XYZ file of C-alpha atoms in Angstrom:
330
model
C 0.000 0.000 0.000
C 2.858 2.340 0.862
C 4.482 1.659 -2.515
C 1.214 2.426 -4.287
C 0.831 5.757 -2.483
C 4.419 6.703 -3.298
C 3.931 5.775 -6.942
C 0.702 7.759 -7.131
C 2.374 10.784 -5.588
C 5.178 10.510 -8.122
C 2.706 10.271 -11.005
C 0.770 13.333 -9.846
C 4.014 15.303 -9.779
C 4.815 14.089 -13.304
C 1.534 15.467 -14.606
C 2.181 18.799 -12.897
C 5.657 19.043 -14.392
C 4.294 18.500 -17.892
C 1.831 21.369 -17.292
C -0.958 19.695 -19.251
C -3.310 20.175 -16.321
C -2.515 23.892 -16.276
C -3.385 24.015 -19.977
C -6.783 22.489 -19.139
C -7.351 25.113 -16.433
C -6.304 27.887 -18.820
C -8.796 26.652 -21.424
C -11.556 26.718 -18.810
C -10.627 30.212 -17.643
C -10.692 31.492 -21.227
C -13.825 29.779 -22.514
C -16.099 30.030 -19.474
C -16.081 33.862 -19.467
C -16.797 33.725 -23.202
C -19.823 31.488 -22.636
C -20.989 33.641 -19.735
C -20.790 36.804 -21.819
C -22.668 35.088 -24.653
C -25.452 34.084 -22.268
C -25.531 37.567 -20.781
C -25.886 39.251 -24.179
C -28.643 36.790 -25.118
C -30.611 37.754 -22.024
C -30.028 41.433 -22.706
C -31.431 41.023 -26.230
C -34.458 39.246 -24.777
C -34.916 42.075 -22.282
C -34.780 44.656 -25.081
C -37.256 42.630 -27.136
C -39.767 42.202 -24.321
C -39.250 45.687 -22.908
C -39.735 44.698 -19.270
C -37.832 42.993 -16.463
C -40.918 40.978 -15.519
C -39.733 37.352 -15.626
C -43.235 36.104 -16.564
C -43.262 38.256 -19.704
C -39.738 37.157 -20.614
C -40.574 33.487 -20.102
C -43.744 33.828 -22.174
C -41.706 35.429 -24.963
C -39.268 32.509 -24.885
C -42.166 30.069 -25.135
C -43.575 31.963 -28.112
C -40.199 32.066 -29.872
C -39.662 28.317 -29.399
C -43.153 27.500 -30.665
C -42.433 29.504 -33.813
C -39.139 27.666 -34.317
C -40.873 24.303 -33.976
C -43.071 25.153 -36.943
C -40.034 25.119 -39.236
C -40.196 22.108 -41.622
C -36.382 21.965 -41.681
C -36.186 21.183 -37.959
C -35.528 17.452 -37.264
C -38.232 15.564 -35.399
C -35.885 14.713 -32.520
C -35.053 18.386 -32.045
C -38.756 19.260 -32.143
C -39.392 16.699 -29.407
C -36.709 18.226 -27.201
C -37.978 21.750 -27.786
C -41.559 20.682 -27.104
C -40.517 19.254 -23.757
C -38.670 22.470 -22.943
C -41.784 24.506 -23.766
C -43.926 22.300 -21.543
C -41.426 22.672 -18.715
C -41.452 26.445 -19.064
C -45.259 26.455 -19.005
C -45.134 24.268 -15.906
C -42.996 26.873 -14.112
C -45.186 29.696 -15.420
C -48.417 28.084 -14.205
C -46.925 27.664 -10.712
C -45.520 31.201 -10.591
C -41.914 30.037 -10.099
C -39.139 31.867 -11.905
C -36.699 29.256 -13.271
C -34.037 31.949 -13.761
C -34.192 33.371 -10.265
C -31.223 31.184 -9.435
C -28.592 33.377 -11.110
C -25.123 31.834 -11.323
C -26.306 28.415 -10.137
C -28.455 28.088 -13.261
C -25.551 28.854 -15.599
C -23.318 26.463 -13.646
C -25.855 23.677 -13.996
C -26.468 24.343 -17.694
C -22.725 24.352 -18.392
C -22.408 20.806 -17.092
C -25.604 19.687 -18.820
C -24.440 20.777 -22.266
C -20.696 20.338 -21.802
C -20.632 16.789 -20.507
C -21.025 15.087 -23.890
C -18.082 16.724 -25.675
C -16.421 19.757 -24.051
C -15.363 18.206 -20.726
C -14.379 14.869 -22.332
C -12.087 16.757 -24.724
C -10.366 18.377 -21.759
C -9.988 15.061 -19.964
C -8.344 13.289 -22.888
C -5.599 15.935 -22.943
C -4.281 14.383 -19.726
C -5.529 10.803 -20.081
C -4.038 9.976 -23.485
C -0.604 11.144 -22.351
C -0.323 9.491 -18.973
C 1.019 6.127 -20.227
C 1.965 6.702 -23.866
C 4.346 9.503 -22.901
C 6.545 6.961 -21.095
C 7.178 5.327 -24.480
C 7.662 8.524 -26.469
C 10.029 9.973 -23.869
C 11.937 6.719 -23.468
C 11.339 6.495 -19.693
C 9.358 3.253 -19.773
C 12.477 1.101 -19.374
C 13.609 3.052 -16.333
C 10.116 2.874 -14.863
C 9.933 -0.916 -15.163
C 13.348 -1.516 -13.603
C 11.868 -0.665 -10.222
C 11.098 -3.622 -7.925
C 7.374 -2.968 -8.265
C 4.822 -5.088 -10.060
C 3.524 -3.725 -13.338
C -0.102 -3.681 -12.231
C 0.820 -1.385 -9.327
C 2.582 0.997 -11.692
C -0.454 1.137 -13.963
C -2.850 1.429 -11.022
C -0.906 4.424 -9.689
C -1.274 6.095 -13.086
C -4.995 5.380 -13.140
C -5.458 6.765 -9.612
C -3.584 9.883 -10.700
C -5.929 10.213 -13.665
C -8.948 9.930 -11.354
C -7.523 12.707 -9.182
C -7.010 15.104 -12.076
C -10.348 14.244 -13.663
C -12.119 14.981 -10.396
C -10.190 18.238 -10.014
C -11.193 19.245 -13.553
C -14.883 18.769 -12.744
C -14.572 20.636 -9.445
C -12.650 23.536 -10.986
C -15.258 23.740 -13.752
C -18.017 24.068 -11.181
C -16.197 26.692 -9.102
C -15.102 28.728 -12.140
C -18.600 28.688 -13.673
C -20.196 29.861 -10.445
C -17.584 32.509 -9.651
C -17.470 34.036 -13.140
C -21.177 33.853 -13.990
C -22.042 35.247 -10.564
C -20.449 38.541 -11.587
C -23.078 38.849 -14.340
C -26.137 37.052 -12.945
C -25.696 37.264 -9.165
C -24.758 34.599 -6.631
C -28.235 33.884 -5.311
C -30.499 30.896 -5.847
C -29.037 27.991 -3.891
C -32.330 27.323 -2.099
C -34.628 28.200 -5.017
C -37.234 25.488 -5.754
C -36.576 23.547 -8.959
C -38.561 20.811 -10.668
C -37.099 17.502 -11.780
C -38.686 14.354 -13.172
C -40.155 15.691 -16.433
C -40.486 13.027 -19.112
C -42.275 12.087 -22.306
C -44.661 9.156 -22.009
C -46.409 7.852 -25.094
C -45.302 10.890 -27.050
C -46.900 13.348 -24.619
C -45.581 15.480 -21.767
C -45.746 13.643 -18.433
C -45.359 15.531 -15.157
C -46.639 12.779 -12.890
C -43.140 12.039 -11.561
C -42.128 15.664 -11.017
C -40.466 16.460 -7.695
C -39.424 19.761 -6.146
C -35.793 20.045 -5.078
C -33.689 22.928 -3.780
C -31.422 24.101 -6.571
C -28.196 23.212 -4.755
C -29.299 19.576 -4.683
C -30.156 19.557 -8.387
C -26.811 21.230 -9.119
C -24.878 18.564 -7.200
C -26.847 15.824 -8.967
C -25.817 17.298 -12.315
C -22.149 17.451 -11.396
C -22.210 14.013 -9.826
C -23.617 12.465 -12.999
C -21.256 14.577 -15.106
C -18.332 13.287 -13.043
C -19.366 9.699 -13.826
C -19.423 10.451 -17.559
C -16.004 12.110 -17.510
C -14.531 9.213 -15.514
C -15.730 6.786 -18.199
C -14.162 8.896 -20.959
C -10.965 9.218 -18.922
C -10.809 5.438 -18.454
C -11.255 4.718 -22.149
C -8.650 7.371 -22.986
C -6.381 5.670 -20.449
C -6.885 2.383 -22.310
C -5.950 4.040 -25.599
C -2.865 5.498 -23.923
C -1.815 1.947 -23.017
C -2.538 0.544 -26.470
C -1.031 3.387 -28.509
C 2.551 4.400 -27.852
C 2.213 7.958 -29.135
C 0.314 10.717 -27.347
C -0.726 12.449 -30.563
C -2.021 9.201 -32.033
C -3.953 8.393 -28.862
C -5.493 11.840 -28.776
C -6.469 11.508 -32.435
C -8.157 8.179 -31.761
C -10.201 9.556 -28.859
C -11.146 12.704 -30.785
C -12.405 10.557 -33.649
C -14.336 8.310 -31.261
C -15.976 11.170 -29.358
C -16.893 13.273 -32.372
C -17.895 10.282 -34.482
C -19.968 8.850 -31.649
C -21.835 12.120 -31.166
C -22.533 12.362 -34.900
C -23.816 8.781 -34.947
C -26.174 9.503 -32.073
C -27.564 12.568 -33.840
C -27.947 10.990 -37.291
C -28.765 7.373 -36.462
C -30.380 7.368 -33.034
C -32.709 4.516 -34.051
C -29.820 2.305 -35.178
C -29.862 -0.696 -32.754
C -26.144 -0.618 -31.981
C -26.306 3.081 -31.035
C -27.961 2.101 -27.750
C -24.801 0.292 -26.662
C -22.216 2.927 -27.609
C -20.855 4.834 -24.612
C -21.154 8.242 -26.308
C -24.927 7.742 -26.449
C -25.116 7.824 -22.659
C -22.659 10.547 -21.658
C -25.413 13.097 -21.088
C -26.622 11.520 -17.859
C -27.569 14.990 -16.669
C -30.510 14.977 -19.089
C -32.310 12.499 -16.865
C -32.534 14.908 -13.925
C -33.089 18.003 -16.079
C -35.980 16.511 -18.007
C -34.381 16.555 -21.449
C -34.937 13.364 -23.476
C -31.860 11.553 -24.714
C -31.578 11.116 -28.504
C -31.675 7.331 -27.993
C -35.284 6.209 -27.462
C -36.475 3.942 -24.643
C -33.489 4.229 -22.316
C -33.437 4.833 -18.566
C -30.852 6.120 -16.094
C -30.063 2.627 -14.704
C -29.595 1.319 -18.261
C -27.252 4.189 -19.155
C -25.252 3.687 -15.952
C -25.007 -0.028 -16.706
C -23.716 0.590 -20.246
C -21.167 3.131 -19.049
C -20.110 0.787 -16.250
C -19.510 -2.054 -18.721
C -17.382 0.195 -20.939
C -15.385 1.362 -17.911
C -14.730 -2.174 -16.642
C -13.886 -3.343 -20.153
C -11.438 -0.473 -20.603
C -9.679 -1.305 -17.328
C -9.442 -5.010 -18.147
C -7.900 -4.337 -21.553
C -5.507 -1.778 -20.049
C -4.159 -4.001 -17.282
C -3.929 -7.145 -19.403
C -2.094 -5.300 -22.173
C 0.313 -3.455 -19.864
C 1.223 -6.480 -17.759
C 1.684 -8.923 -20.631
C 3.036 -6.862 -23.521
C 6.760 -6.566 -24.050
C 6.890 -2.830 -23.438
C 10.694 -2.875 -23.422
C 10.832 -3.657 -27.121
């Protein structure tokens, strides 16, 4: 156990020395303010269009705009279904006199995870994950690493634990940065604001029978908890690629192709049977608690967690078998 802790500490220092993690933080600190400003200008345009700060009038205008967009014949049916559910949710808040945007920065923080978990955060994670093993080959340090009197599986496990640490830190920093930066524009209030969860489509119609009221802080933590699971799965599969491919650039290219290709497949061929078993189809776990239907029909949260769990376990098995048995000294 002591050897494992020492190895993990050494691996965390390696990642810091390479400064890849600082690059990830820099990307977050550049892009998050950009997204915040974009959201702020959108709300300012809505305010100018409506001509009042009354949230009911603004929400009604949003409903009207979305209903007009849904009438476009060029809009895909899946997108219409998502927008219809969003309209019904907004009407649900309106009928109960609850302002869904009274939560300020917490709303932006939650939305950032909801829409960033399928591609943006995974892209940040693979920057570290695809380098953590393959770099030992490209830098020629793998031979020195394996001359230590430590079993190979412990060496690989220490690298995986290091990856889990940095992946978790990435998610936490994302949450803190989103809240701190967006709070300057939208205010820091709203932690205890009532929010609805449990919206769904049943038989093609809006179903609010399972709706529950939660304080916004709880819904926010649920979003980031589910987002953390998705990023851990992507990190694990990137870790597997890092073991299989001896070049960091090649490994990163593979994962980029998989992530982007998987997202395109989900959008264009959601009804294709095999799409239900591809991990990219289930990365947006946050949609389950936010009431947004996944592109893949007839799936549930337990099913998505099961699929992601199988991919994670499979990735670890392949990684450890390959690393412990392959002649990495060649």
